[in-house]
Each structure stands twice: as structure tokens, then as C-alpha cells.
Amino acid sequence: LGYLATAVDVIHYHHECWDGNGYPEGLEKEEIPLSARLVSLVDVFSAILTEKTYRKSLSINEAKNLILAEKNKKFDPDIVDAFEQSFDEILKIINEDE
């Protein structure tokens, strides 16, 4: 049942920030479970690309730039680097879903 522990980590900690300014525990850096650090970036990227009642969605490049701007702040720099290096593959996946 290890996957349940991972799910709990994601649910509980995905609003923590690499720089310690997140919530609910104010964790920073590697104190934040890796699963939560990964989901945090994906969650924000997805939200940026989704139109909301209170704002329009942003373009893929605008979303990418916002993620890159949060490196070492909200997001783990290694995960941002992996996101950037894999961006062409991410675009292929997004385009397949359209």
C-alpha cells in the first residue's frame, strides 16, 4: 500500500514551495516529498493552460515561461530543468489530446 502513502504526500504537500514559502507545513527543498514536488509543477502548468471563470488561459509558451520563472522559488530546480529539457515531448502529448 505504498502508493497510498505517496497519494497522501501529494495531497498534503503539493502546495509547499521549494523556497519554504508554501503551506501547510512550510517545508522547503528536499523536505518536500518528491511526489509532491512533481505534482506541484504539473498542477500549476495544467491550471495555467485551463481557462477559468475569472481569467483566460495562457499560451503554452507563456505557461512554460511562468514555470521557468518559478525555478528555485516555487519549484525544485531539478524538476524545472527536467520540464524544460522534456518540453518538446510534453508538447507532443498535449497536441495528441487535442
PDB file of N, CA and C in Angstrom:
ATOM      1  N   LEU A   1       0.807  -1.209   0.000  1.00  0.00           N
ATOM      2  CA  LEU A   1       0.000   0.000   0.000  1.00  0.00           C
ATOM      3  C   LEU A   1       0.845   1.265   0.000  1.00  0.00           C
ATOM      4  N   GLY A   2       2.073   1.133  -0.467  1.00  0.00           N
ATOM      5  CA  GLY A   2       2.959   2.299  -0.526  1.00  0.00           C
ATOM      6  C   GLY A   2       2.420   3.411  -1.396  1.00  0.00           C
ATOM      7  N   TYR A   3       1.648   3.052  -2.418  1.00  0.00           N
ATOM      8  CA  TYR A   3       1.093   4.082  -3.292  1.00  0.00           C
ATOM      9  C   TYR A   3       0.118   4.989  -2.532  1.00  0.00           C
ATOM     10  N   LEU A   4      -0.534   4.477  -1.511  1.00  0.00           N
ATOM     11  CA  LEU A   4      -1.426   5.320  -0.723  1.00  0.00           C
ATOM     12  C   LEU A   4      -0.640   6.371   0.065  1.00  0.00           C
ATOM     13  N   ALA A   5       0.513   5.985   0.570  1.00  0.00           N
ATOM     14  CA  ALA A   5       1.360   6.952   1.277  1.00  0.00           C
ATOM     15  C   ALA A   5       1.819   8.041   0.307  1.00  0.00           C
ATOM     16  N   THR A   6       2.140   7.650  -0.913  1.00  0.00           N
ATOM     17  CA  THR A   6       2.534   8.630  -1.928  1.00  0.00           C
ATOM     18  C   THR A   6       1.367   9.559  -2.247  1.00  0.00           C
ATOM     19  N   ALA A   7       0.169   8.988  -2.368  1.00  0.00           N
ATOM     20  CA  ALA A   7      -1.013   9.811  -2.638  1.00  0.00           C
ATOM     21  C   ALA A   7      -1.253  10.807  -1.511  1.00  0.00           C
ATOM     22  N   VAL A   8      -1.096  10.374  -0.286  1.00  0.00           N
ATOM     23  CA  VAL A   8      -1.273  11.273   0.864  1.00  0.00           C
ATOM     24  C   VAL A   8      -0.231  12.385   0.815  1.00  0.00           C
ATOM     25  N   ASP A   9       1.015  12.045   0.489  1.00  0.00           N
ATOM     26  CA  ASP A   9       2.060  13.068   0.374  1.00  0.00           C
ATOM     27  C   ASP A   9       1.690  14.114  -0.677  1.00  0.00           C
ATOM     28  N   VAL A  10       1.232  13.652  -1.827  1.00  0.00           N
ATOM     29  CA  VAL A  10       0.860  14.571  -2.909  1.00  0.00           C
ATOM     30  C   VAL A  10      -0.271  15.490  -2.458  1.00  0.00           C
ATOM     31  N   ILE A  11      -1.304  14.902  -1.891  1.00  0.00           N
ATOM     32  CA  ILE A  11      -2.460  15.689  -1.459  1.00  0.00           C
ATOM     33  C   ILE A  11      -2.060  16.712  -0.399  1.00  0.00           C
ATOM     34  N   HIS A  12      -1.274  16.274   0.553  1.00  0.00           N
ATOM     35  CA  HIS A  12      -0.939  17.130   1.690  1.00  0.00           C
ATOM     36  C   HIS A  12       0.104  18.196   1.365  1.00  0.00           C
ATOM     37  N   TYR A  13       1.084  17.871   0.531  1.00  0.00           N
ATOM     38  CA  TYR A  13       2.251  18.739   0.384  1.00  0.00           C
ATOM     39  C   TYR A  13       2.397  19.434  -0.961  1.00  0.00           C
ATOM     40  N   HIS A  14       1.469  19.277  -1.913  1.00  0.00           N
ATOM     41  CA  HIS A  14       1.711  19.842  -3.245  1.00  0.00           C
ATOM     42  C   HIS A  14       1.637  21.367  -3.296  1.00  0.00           C
ATOM     43  N   HIS A  15       1.253  22.003  -2.193  1.00  0.00           N
ATOM     44  CA  HIS A  15       1.287  23.470  -2.146  1.00  0.00           C
ATOM     45  C   HIS A  15       2.516  24.009  -1.403  1.00  0.00           C
ATOM     46  N   GLU A  16       3.406  23.122  -1.020  1.00  0.00           N
ATOM     47  CA  GLU A  16       4.679  23.562  -0.437  1.00  0.00           C
ATOM     48  C   GLU A  16       5.539  24.145  -1.556  1.00  0.00           C
ATOM     49  N   CYS A  17       6.431  25.050  -1.203  1.00  0.00           N
ATOM     50  CA  CYS A  17       7.302  25.698  -2.187  1.00  0.00           C
ATOM     51  C   CYS A  17       8.766  25.397  -1.872  1.00  0.00           C
ATOM     52  N   TRP A  18       9.537  25.265  -2.916  1.00  0.00           N
ATOM     53  CA  TRP A  18      10.962  24.975  -2.793  1.00  0.00           C
ATOM     54  C   TRP A  18      11.647  25.946  -1.830  1.00  0.00           C
ATOM     55  N   ASP A  19      11.244  27.215  -1.862  1.00  0.00           N
ATOM     56  CA  ASP A  19      11.888  28.232  -1.024  1.00  0.00           C
ATOM     57  C   ASP A  19      11.318  28.315   0.393  1.00  0.00           C
ATOM     58  N   GLY A  20      10.367  27.433   0.726  1.00  0.00           N
ATOM     59  CA  GLY A  20       9.812  27.401   2.074  1.00  0.00           C
ATOM     60  C   GLY A  20       8.604  28.289   2.293  1.00  0.00           C
ATOM     61  N   ASN A  21       8.145  28.969   1.255  1.00  0.00           N
ATOM     62  CA  ASN A  21       7.018  29.892   1.395  1.00  0.00           C
ATOM     63  C   ASN A  21       5.656  29.268   1.117  1.00  0.00           C
ATOM     64  N   GLY A  22       5.584  27.957   1.065  1.00  0.00           N
ATOM     65  CA  GLY A  22       4.311  27.295   0.788  1.00  0.00           C
ATOM     66  C   GLY A  22       3.573  26.923   2.057  1.00  0.00           C
ATOM     67  N   TYR A  23       2.577  26.075   1.887  1.00  0.00           N
ATOM     68  CA  TYR A  23       1.765  25.609   3.014  1.00  0.00           C
ATOM     69  C   TYR A  23       1.371  24.173   2.769  1.00  0.00           C
ATOM     70  N   PRO A  24       0.972  23.400   3.713  1.00  0.00           N
ATOM     71  CA  PRO A  24       0.549  23.749   5.066  1.00  0.00           C
ATOM     72  C   PRO A  24       1.663  23.704   6.108  1.00  0.00           C
ATOM     73  N   GLU A  25       2.797  23.091   5.815  1.00  0.00           N
ATOM     74  CA  GLU A  25       3.843  22.896   6.827  1.00  0.00           C
ATOM     75  C   GLU A  25       5.012  23.861   6.701  1.00  0.00           C
ATOM     76  N   GLY A  26       5.098  24.595   5.607  1.00  0.00           N
ATOM     77  CA  GLY A  26       6.240  25.484   5.400  1.00  0.00           C
ATOM     78  C   GLY A  26       7.528  24.727   5.130  1.00  0.00           C
ATOM     79  N   LEU A  27       7.411  23.546   4.534  1.00  0.00           N
ATOM     80  CA  LEU A  27       8.599  22.757   4.209  1.00  0.00           C
ATOM     81  C   LEU A  27       9.371  23.433   3.088  1.00  0.00           C
ATOM     82  N   GLU A  28      10.649  23.077   2.964  1.00  0.00           N
ATOM     83  CA  GLU A  28      11.456  23.607   1.873  1.00  0.00           C
ATOM     84  C   GLU A  28      12.362  22.519   1.311  1.00  0.00           C
ATOM     85  N   LYS A  29      12.768  22.745   0.095  1.00  0.00           N
ATOM     86  CA  LYS A  29      13.714  21.882  -0.612  1.00  0.00           C
ATOM     87  C   LYS A  29      13.357  20.406  -0.467  1.00  0.00           C
ATOM     88  N   GLU A  30      14.342  19.567  -0.149  1.00  0.00           N
ATOM     89  CA  GLU A  30      14.122  18.121  -0.100  1.00  0.00           C
ATOM     90  C   GLU A  30      13.245  17.659   1.059  1.00  0.00           C
ATOM     91  N   GLU A  31      12.866  18.564   1.955  1.00  0.00           N
ATOM     92  CA  GLU A  31      11.894  18.201   2.993  1.00  0.00           C
ATOM     93  C   GLU A  31      10.543  17.863   2.353  1.00  0.00           C
ATOM     94  N   ILE A  32      10.273  18.460   1.202  1.00  0.00           N
ATOM     95  CA  ILE A  32       9.025  18.218   0.486  1.00  0.00           C
ATOM     96  C   ILE A  32       9.164  16.885  -0.250  1.00  0.00           C
ATOM     97  N   PRO A  33       8.214  15.976  -0.081  1.00  0.00           N
ATOM     98  CA  PRO A  33       8.305  14.698  -0.794  1.00  0.00           C
ATOM     99  C   PRO A  33       8.409  14.921  -2.308  1.00  0.00           C
ATOM    100  N   LEU A  34       9.242  14.116  -2.948  1.00  0.00           N
ATOM    101  CA  LEU A  34       9.453  14.242  -4.389  1.00  0.00           C
ATOM    102  C   LEU A  34       8.136  14.181  -5.155  1.00  0.00           C
ATOM    103  N   SER A  35       7.266  13.273  -4.769  1.00  0.00           N
ATOM    104  CA  SER A  35       5.979  13.149  -5.475  1.00  0.00           C
ATOM    105  C   SER A  35       5.207  14.466  -5.435  1.00  0.00           C
ATOM    106  N   ALA A  36       5.216  15.152  -4.320  1.00  0.00           N
ATOM    107  CA  ALA A  36       4.512  16.430  -4.193  1.00  0.00           C
ATOM    108  C   ALA A  36       5.194  17.513  -5.010  1.00  0.00           C
ATOM    109  N   ARG A  37       6.526  17.489  -5.071  1.00  0.00           N
ATOM    110  CA  ARG A  37       7.256  18.477  -5.878  1.00  0.00           C
ATOM    111  C   ARG A  37       6.928  18.315  -7.354  1.00  0.00           C
ATOM    112  N   LEU A  38       6.821  17.067  -7.804  1.00  0.00           N
ATOM    113  CA  LEU A  38       6.473  16.799  -9.202  1.00  0.00           C
ATOM    114  C   LEU A  38       5.052  17.249  -9.518  1.00  0.00           C
ATOM    115  N   VAL A  39       4.113  16.841  -8.684  1.00  0.00           N
ATOM    116  CA  VAL A  39       2.709  17.167  -8.924  1.00  0.00           C
ATOM    117  C   VAL A  39       2.480  18.674  -8.839  1.00  0.00           C
ATOM    118  N   SER A  40       3.208  19.350  -7.987  1.00  0.00           N
ATOM    119  CA  SER A  40       3.070  20.795  -7.873  1.00  0.00           C
ATOM    120  C   SER A  40       3.301  21.476  -9.217  1.00  0.00           C
ATOM    121  N   LEU A  41       4.375  21.124  -9.884  1.00  0.00           N
ATOM    122  CA  LEU A  41       4.673  21.730 -11.178  1.00  0.00           C
ATOM    123  C   LEU A  41       3.604  21.368 -12.197  1.00  0.00           C
ATOM    124  N   VAL A  42       3.226  20.113 -12.271  1.00  0.00           N
ATOM    125  CA  VAL A  42       2.212  19.667 -13.231  1.00  0.00           C
ATOM    126  C   VAL A  42       0.871  20.354 -12.959  1.00  0.00           C
ATOM    127  N   ASP A  43       0.510  20.467 -11.692  1.00  0.00           N
ATOM    128  CA  ASP A  43      -0.745  21.105 -11.309  1.00  0.00           C
ATOM    129  C   ASP A  43      -0.780  22.562 -11.759  1.00  0.00           C
ATOM    130  N   VAL A  44       0.296  23.287 -11.505  1.00  0.00           N
ATOM    131  CA  VAL A  44       0.353  24.696 -11.898  1.00  0.00           C
ATOM    132  C   VAL A  44       0.343  24.827 -13.417  1.00  0.00           C
ATOM    133  N   PHE A  45       1.121  24.023 -14.108  1.00  0.00           N
ATOM    134  CA  PHE A  45       1.170  24.075 -15.569  1.00  0.00           C
ATOM    135  C   PHE A  45      -0.215  23.818 -16.159  1.00  0.00           C
ATOM    136  N   SER A  46      -0.886  22.802 -15.666  1.00  0.00           N
ATOM    137  CA  SER A  46      -2.233  22.487 -16.135  1.00  0.00           C
ATOM    138  C   SER A  46      -3.205  23.623 -15.846  1.00  0.00           C
ATOM    139  N   ALA A  47      -3.128  24.188 -14.664  1.00  0.00           N
ATOM    140  CA  ALA A  47      -4.037  25.279 -14.289  1.00  0.00           C
ATOM    141  C   ALA A  47      -3.833  26.503 -15.168  1.00  0.00           C
ATOM    142  N   ILE A  48      -2.584  26.799 -15.496  1.00  0.00           N
ATOM    143  CA  ILE A  48      -2.279  27.954 -16.336  1.00  0.00           C
ATOM    144  C   ILE A  48      -2.890  27.787 -17.729  1.00  0.00           C
ATOM    145  N   LEU A  49      -2.911  26.556 -18.212  1.00  0.00           N
ATOM    146  CA  LEU A  49      -3.421  26.282 -19.557  1.00  0.00           C
ATOM    147  C   LEU A  49      -4.940  26.142 -19.613  1.00  0.00           C
ATOM    148  N   THR A  50      -5.584  26.166 -18.465  1.00  0.00           N
ATOM    149  CA  THR A  50      -7.023  25.964 -18.387  1.00  0.00           C
ATOM    150  C   THR A  50      -7.730  27.291 -18.151  1.00  0.00           C
ATOM    151  N   GLU A  51      -8.701  27.583 -18.994  1.00  0.00           N
ATOM    152  CA  GLU A  51      -9.479  28.809 -18.809  1.00  0.00           C
ATOM    153  C   GLU A  51     -10.329  28.687 -17.554  1.00  0.00           C
ATOM    154  N   LYS A  52     -10.377  29.761 -16.789  1.00  0.00           N
ATOM    155  CA  LYS A  52     -11.171  29.831 -15.565  1.00  0.00           C
ATOM    156  C   LYS A  52     -12.250  30.902 -15.738  1.00  0.00           C
ATOM    157  N   THR A  53     -13.225  30.908 -14.881  1.00  0.00           N
ATOM    158  CA  THR A  53     -14.271  31.922 -14.967  1.00  0.00           C
ATOM    159  C   THR A  53     -13.716  33.312 -14.690  1.00  0.00           C
ATOM    160  N   TYR A  54     -12.610  33.390 -13.961  1.00  0.00           N
ATOM    161  CA  TYR A  54     -12.039  34.668 -13.574  1.00  0.00           C
ATOM    162  C   TYR A  54     -10.816  35.076 -14.389  1.00  0.00           C
ATOM    163  N   ARG A  55     -10.375  34.222 -15.340  1.00  0.00           N
ATOM    164  CA  ARG A  55      -9.241  34.583 -16.191  1.00  0.00           C
ATOM    165  C   ARG A  55      -9.166  33.658 -17.405  1.00  0.00           C
ATOM    166  N   LYS A  56      -8.542  34.163 -18.435  1.00  0.00           N
ATOM    167  CA  LYS A  56      -8.330  33.364 -19.641  1.00  0.00           C
ATOM    168  C   LYS A  56      -7.127  32.448 -19.446  1.00  0.00           C
ATOM    169  N   SER A  57      -7.095  31.388 -20.221  1.00  0.00           N
ATOM    170  CA  SER A  57      -5.917  30.522 -20.200  1.00  0.00           C
ATOM    171  C   SER A  57      -4.768  31.237 -20.904  1.00  0.00           C
ATOM    172  N   LEU A  58      -3.561  30.801 -20.590  1.00  0.00           N
ATOM    173  CA  LEU A  58      -2.379  31.355 -21.236  1.00  0.00           C
ATOM    174  C   LEU A  58      -1.895  30.397 -22.317  1.00  0.00           C
ATOM    175  N   SER A  59      -1.059  30.894 -23.196  1.00  0.00           N
ATOM    176  CA  SER A  59      -0.483  30.054 -24.237  1.00  0.00           C
ATOM    177  C   SER A  59       0.522  29.080 -23.618  1.00  0.00           C
ATOM    178  N   ILE A  60       0.867  28.083 -24.383  1.00  0.00           N
ATOM    179  CA  ILE A  60       1.862  27.097 -23.940  1.00  0.00           C
ATOM    180  C   ILE A  60       3.179  27.789 -23.585  1.00  0.00           C
ATOM    181  N   ASN A  61       3.626  28.705 -24.433  1.00  0.00           N
ATOM    182  CA  ASN A  61       4.903  29.381 -24.172  1.00  0.00           C
ATOM    183  C   ASN A  61       4.824  30.291 -22.955  1.00  0.00           C
ATOM    184  N   GLU A  62       3.685  30.949 -22.755  1.00  0.00           N
ATOM    185  CA  GLU A  62       3.528  31.766 -21.554  1.00  0.00           C
ATOM    186  C   GLU A  62       3.546  30.886 -20.305  1.00  0.00           C
ATOM    187  N   ALA A  63       2.884  29.741 -20.395  1.00  0.00           N
ATOM    188  CA  ALA A  63       2.870  28.797 -19.274  1.00  0.00           C
ATOM    189  C   ALA A  63       4.281  28.301 -18.978  1.00  0.00           C
ATOM    190  N   LYS A  64       5.003  27.941 -20.020  1.00  0.00           N
ATOM    191  CA  LYS A  64       6.384  27.478 -19.846  1.00  0.00           C
ATOM    192  C   LYS A  64       7.221  28.562 -19.168  1.00  0.00           C
ATOM    193  N   ASN A  65       7.094  29.792 -19.628  1.00  0.00           N
ATOM    194  CA  ASN A  65       7.889  30.886 -19.057  1.00  0.00           C
ATOM    195  C   ASN A  65       7.545  31.137 -17.595  1.00  0.00           C
ATOM    196  N   LEU A  66       6.279  30.994 -17.233  1.00  0.00           N
ATOM    197  CA  LEU A  66       5.896  31.155 -15.825  1.00  0.00           C
ATOM    198  C   LEU A  66       6.515  30.063 -14.957  1.00  0.00           C
ATOM    199  N   ILE A  67       6.527  28.838 -15.464  1.00  0.00           N
ATOM    200  CA  ILE A  67       7.155  27.738 -14.727  1.00  0.00           C
ATOM    201  C   ILE A  67       8.648  28.019 -14.555  1.00  0.00           C
ATOM    202  N   LEU A  68       9.306  28.403 -15.641  1.00  0.00           N
ATOM    203  CA  LEU A  68      10.748  28.678 -15.574  1.00  0.00           C
ATOM    204  C   LEU A  68      11.055  29.818 -14.606  1.00  0.00           C
ATOM    205  N   ALA A  69      10.185  30.809 -14.543  1.00  0.00           N
ATOM    206  CA  ALA A  69      10.395  31.952 -13.645  1.00  0.00           C
ATOM    207  C   ALA A  69      10.285  31.551 -12.168  1.00  0.00           C
ATOM    208  N   GLU A  70       9.622  30.440 -11.894  1.00  0.00           N
ATOM    209  CA  GLU A  70       9.443  29.991 -10.508  1.00  0.00           C
ATOM    210  C   GLU A  70      10.502  28.969 -10.061  1.00  0.00           C
ATOM    211  N   LYS A  71      11.483  28.738 -10.899  1.00  0.00           N
ATOM    212  CA  LYS A  71      12.597  27.849 -10.539  1.00  0.00           C
ATOM    213  C   LYS A  71      13.302  28.408  -9.307  1.00  0.00           C
ATOM    214  N   ASN A  72      13.572  27.553  -8.352  1.00  0.00           N
ATOM    215  CA  ASN A  72      14.208  27.915  -7.073  1.00  0.00           C
ATOM    216  C   ASN A  72      13.305  28.719  -6.147  1.00  0.00           C
ATOM    217  N   LYS A  73      12.100  29.010  -6.567  1.00  0.00           N
ATOM    218  CA  LYS A  73      11.129  29.700  -5.713  1.00  0.00           C
ATOM    219  C   LYS A  73      10.041  28.694  -5.356  1.00  0.00           C
ATOM    220  N   LYS A  74       9.082  28.565  -6.244  1.00  0.00           N
ATOM    221  CA  LYS A  74       8.010  27.599  -6.007  1.00  0.00           C
ATOM    222  C   LYS A  74       8.477  26.175  -6.313  1.00  0.00           C
ATOM    223  N   PHE A  75       9.296  26.016  -7.350  1.00  0.00           N
ATOM    224  CA  PHE A  75       9.611  24.692  -7.863  1.00  0.00           C
ATOM    225  C   PHE A  75      11.061  24.275  -7.652  1.00  0.00           C
ATOM    226  N   ASP A  76      11.231  22.983  -7.460  1.00  0.00           N
ATOM    227  CA  ASP A  76      12.536  22.321  -7.381  1.00  0.00           C
ATOM    228  C   ASP A  76      13.289  22.611  -8.684  1.00  0.00           C
ATOM    229  N   PRO A  77      14.496  23.151  -8.610  1.00  0.00           N
ATOM    230  CA  PRO A  77      15.225  23.491  -9.838  1.00  0.00           C
ATOM    231  C   PRO A  77      15.515  22.283 -10.725  1.00  0.00           C
ATOM    232  N   ASP A  78      15.734  21.117 -10.144  1.00  0.00           N
ATOM    233  CA  ASP A  78      15.983  19.919 -10.958  1.00  0.00           C
ATOM    234  C   ASP A  78      14.736  19.509 -11.730  1.00  0.00           C
ATOM    235  N   ILE A  79      13.577  19.672 -11.122  1.00  0.00           N
ATOM    236  CA  ILE A  79      12.325  19.324 -11.802  1.00  0.00           C
ATOM    237  C   ILE A  79      12.039  20.334 -12.910  1.00  0.00           C
ATOM    238  N   VAL A  80      12.322  21.605 -12.667  1.00  0.00           N
ATOM    239  CA  VAL A  80      12.148  22.617 -13.713  1.00  0.00           C
ATOM    240  C   VAL A  80      13.092  22.329 -14.873  1.00  0.00           C
ATOM    241  N   ASP A  81      14.331  21.940 -14.577  1.00  0.00           N
ATOM    242  CA  ASP A  81      15.284  21.595 -15.643  1.00  0.00           C
ATOM    243  C   ASP A  81      14.771  20.412 -16.459  1.00  0.00           C
ATOM    244  N   ALA A  82      14.247  19.398 -15.793  1.00  0.00           N
ATOM    245  CA  ALA A  82      13.695  18.231 -16.496  1.00  0.00           C
ATOM    246  C   ALA A  82      12.484  18.635 -17.347  1.00  0.00           C
ATOM    247  N   PHE A  83      11.644  19.499 -16.805  1.00  0.00           N
ATOM    248  CA  PHE A  83      10.487  20.026 -17.542  1.00  0.00           C
ATOM    249  C   PHE A  83      10.961  20.737 -18.806  1.00  0.00           C
ATOM    250  N   GLU A  84      11.946  21.593 -18.669  1.00  0.00           N
ATOM    251  CA  GLU A  84      12.450  22.351 -19.815  1.00  0.00           C
ATOM    252  C   GLU A  84      13.087  21.425 -20.861  1.00  0.00           C
ATOM    253  N   GLN A  85      13.873  20.471 -20.407  1.00  0.00           N
ATOM    254  CA  GLN A  85      14.533  19.538 -21.325  1.00  0.00           C
ATOM    255  C   GLN A  85      13.535  18.635 -22.034  1.00  0.00           C
ATOM    256  N   SER A  86      12.406  18.376 -21.414  1.00  0.00           N
ATOM    257  CA  SER A  86      11.388  17.476 -21.969  1.00  0.00           C
ATOM    258  C   SER A  86      10.253  18.227 -22.649  1.00  0.00           C
ATOM    259  N   PHE A  87      10.383  19.517 -22.808  1.00  0.00           N
ATOM    260  CA  PHE A  87       9.259  20.320 -23.255  1.00  0.00           C
ATOM    261  C   PHE A  87       8.729  19.902 -24.622  1.00  0.00           C
ATOM    262  N   ASP A  88       9.596  19.529 -25.542  1.00  0.00           N
ATOM    263  CA  ASP A  88       9.121  19.080 -26.860  1.00  0.00           C
ATOM    264  C   ASP A  88       8.249  17.833 -26.734  1.00  0.00           C
ATOM    265  N   GLU A  89       8.622  16.921 -25.860  1.00  0.00           N
ATOM    266  CA  GLU A  89       7.815  15.722 -25.615  1.00  0.00           C
ATOM    267  C   GLU A  89       6.484  16.074 -24.952  1.00  0.00           C
ATOM    268  N   ILE A  90       6.531  17.028 -24.044  1.00  0.00           N
ATOM    269  CA  ILE A  90       5.299  17.486 -23.378  1.00  0.00           C
ATOM    270  C   ILE A  90       4.355  18.074 -24.422  1.00  0.00           C
ATOM    271  N   LEU A  91       4.886  18.869 -25.342  1.00  0.00           N
ATOM    272  CA  LEU A  91       4.063  19.444 -26.406  1.00  0.00           C
ATOM    273  C   LEU A  91       3.413  18.365 -27.263  1.00  0.00           C
ATOM    274  N   LYS A  92       4.165  17.321 -27.587  1.00  0.00           N
ATOM    275  CA  LYS A  92       3.599  16.213 -28.369  1.00  0.00           C
ATOM    276  C   LYS A  92       2.421  15.583 -27.644  1.00  0.00           C
ATOM    277  N   ILE A  93       2.565  15.367 -26.349  1.00  0.00           N
ATOM    278  CA  ILE A  93       1.488  14.768 -25.563  1.00  0.00           C
ATOM    279  C   ILE A  93       0.271  15.690 -25.529  1.00  0.00           C
ATOM    280  N   ILE A  94       0.493  16.973 -25.315  1.00  0.00           N
ATOM    281  CA  ILE A  94      -0.604  17.935 -25.297  1.00  0.00           C
ATOM    282  C   ILE A  94      -1.317  17.954 -26.647  1.00  0.00           C
ATOM    283  N   ASN A  95      -0.552  17.960 -27.719  1.00  0.00           N
ATOM    284  CA  ASN A  95      -1.134  18.020 -29.066  1.00  0.00           C
ATOM    285  C   ASN A  95      -1.883  16.744 -29.418  1.00  0.00           C
ATOM    286  N   GLU A  96      -1.478  15.601 -28.874  1.00  0.00           N
ATOM    287  CA  GLU A  96      -2.192  14.354 -29.116  1.00  0.00           C
ATOM    288  C   GLU A  96      -3.575  14.383 -28.510  1.00  0.00           C
ATOM    289  N   ASP A  97      -3.725  15.113 -27.396  1.00  0.00           N
ATOM    290  CA  ASP A  97      -5.001  15.172 -26.693  1.00  0.00           C
ATOM    291  C   ASP A  97      -5.992  16.133 -27.348  1.00  0.00           C
ATOM    292  N   GLU A  98      -5.534  16.950 -28.270  1.00  0.00           N
ATOM    293  CA  GLU A  98      -6.429  17.946 -28.885  1.00  0.00           C
ATOM    294  C   GLU A  98      -7.166  17.385 -30.056  1.00  0.00           C
TER     295      GLU A  98
END
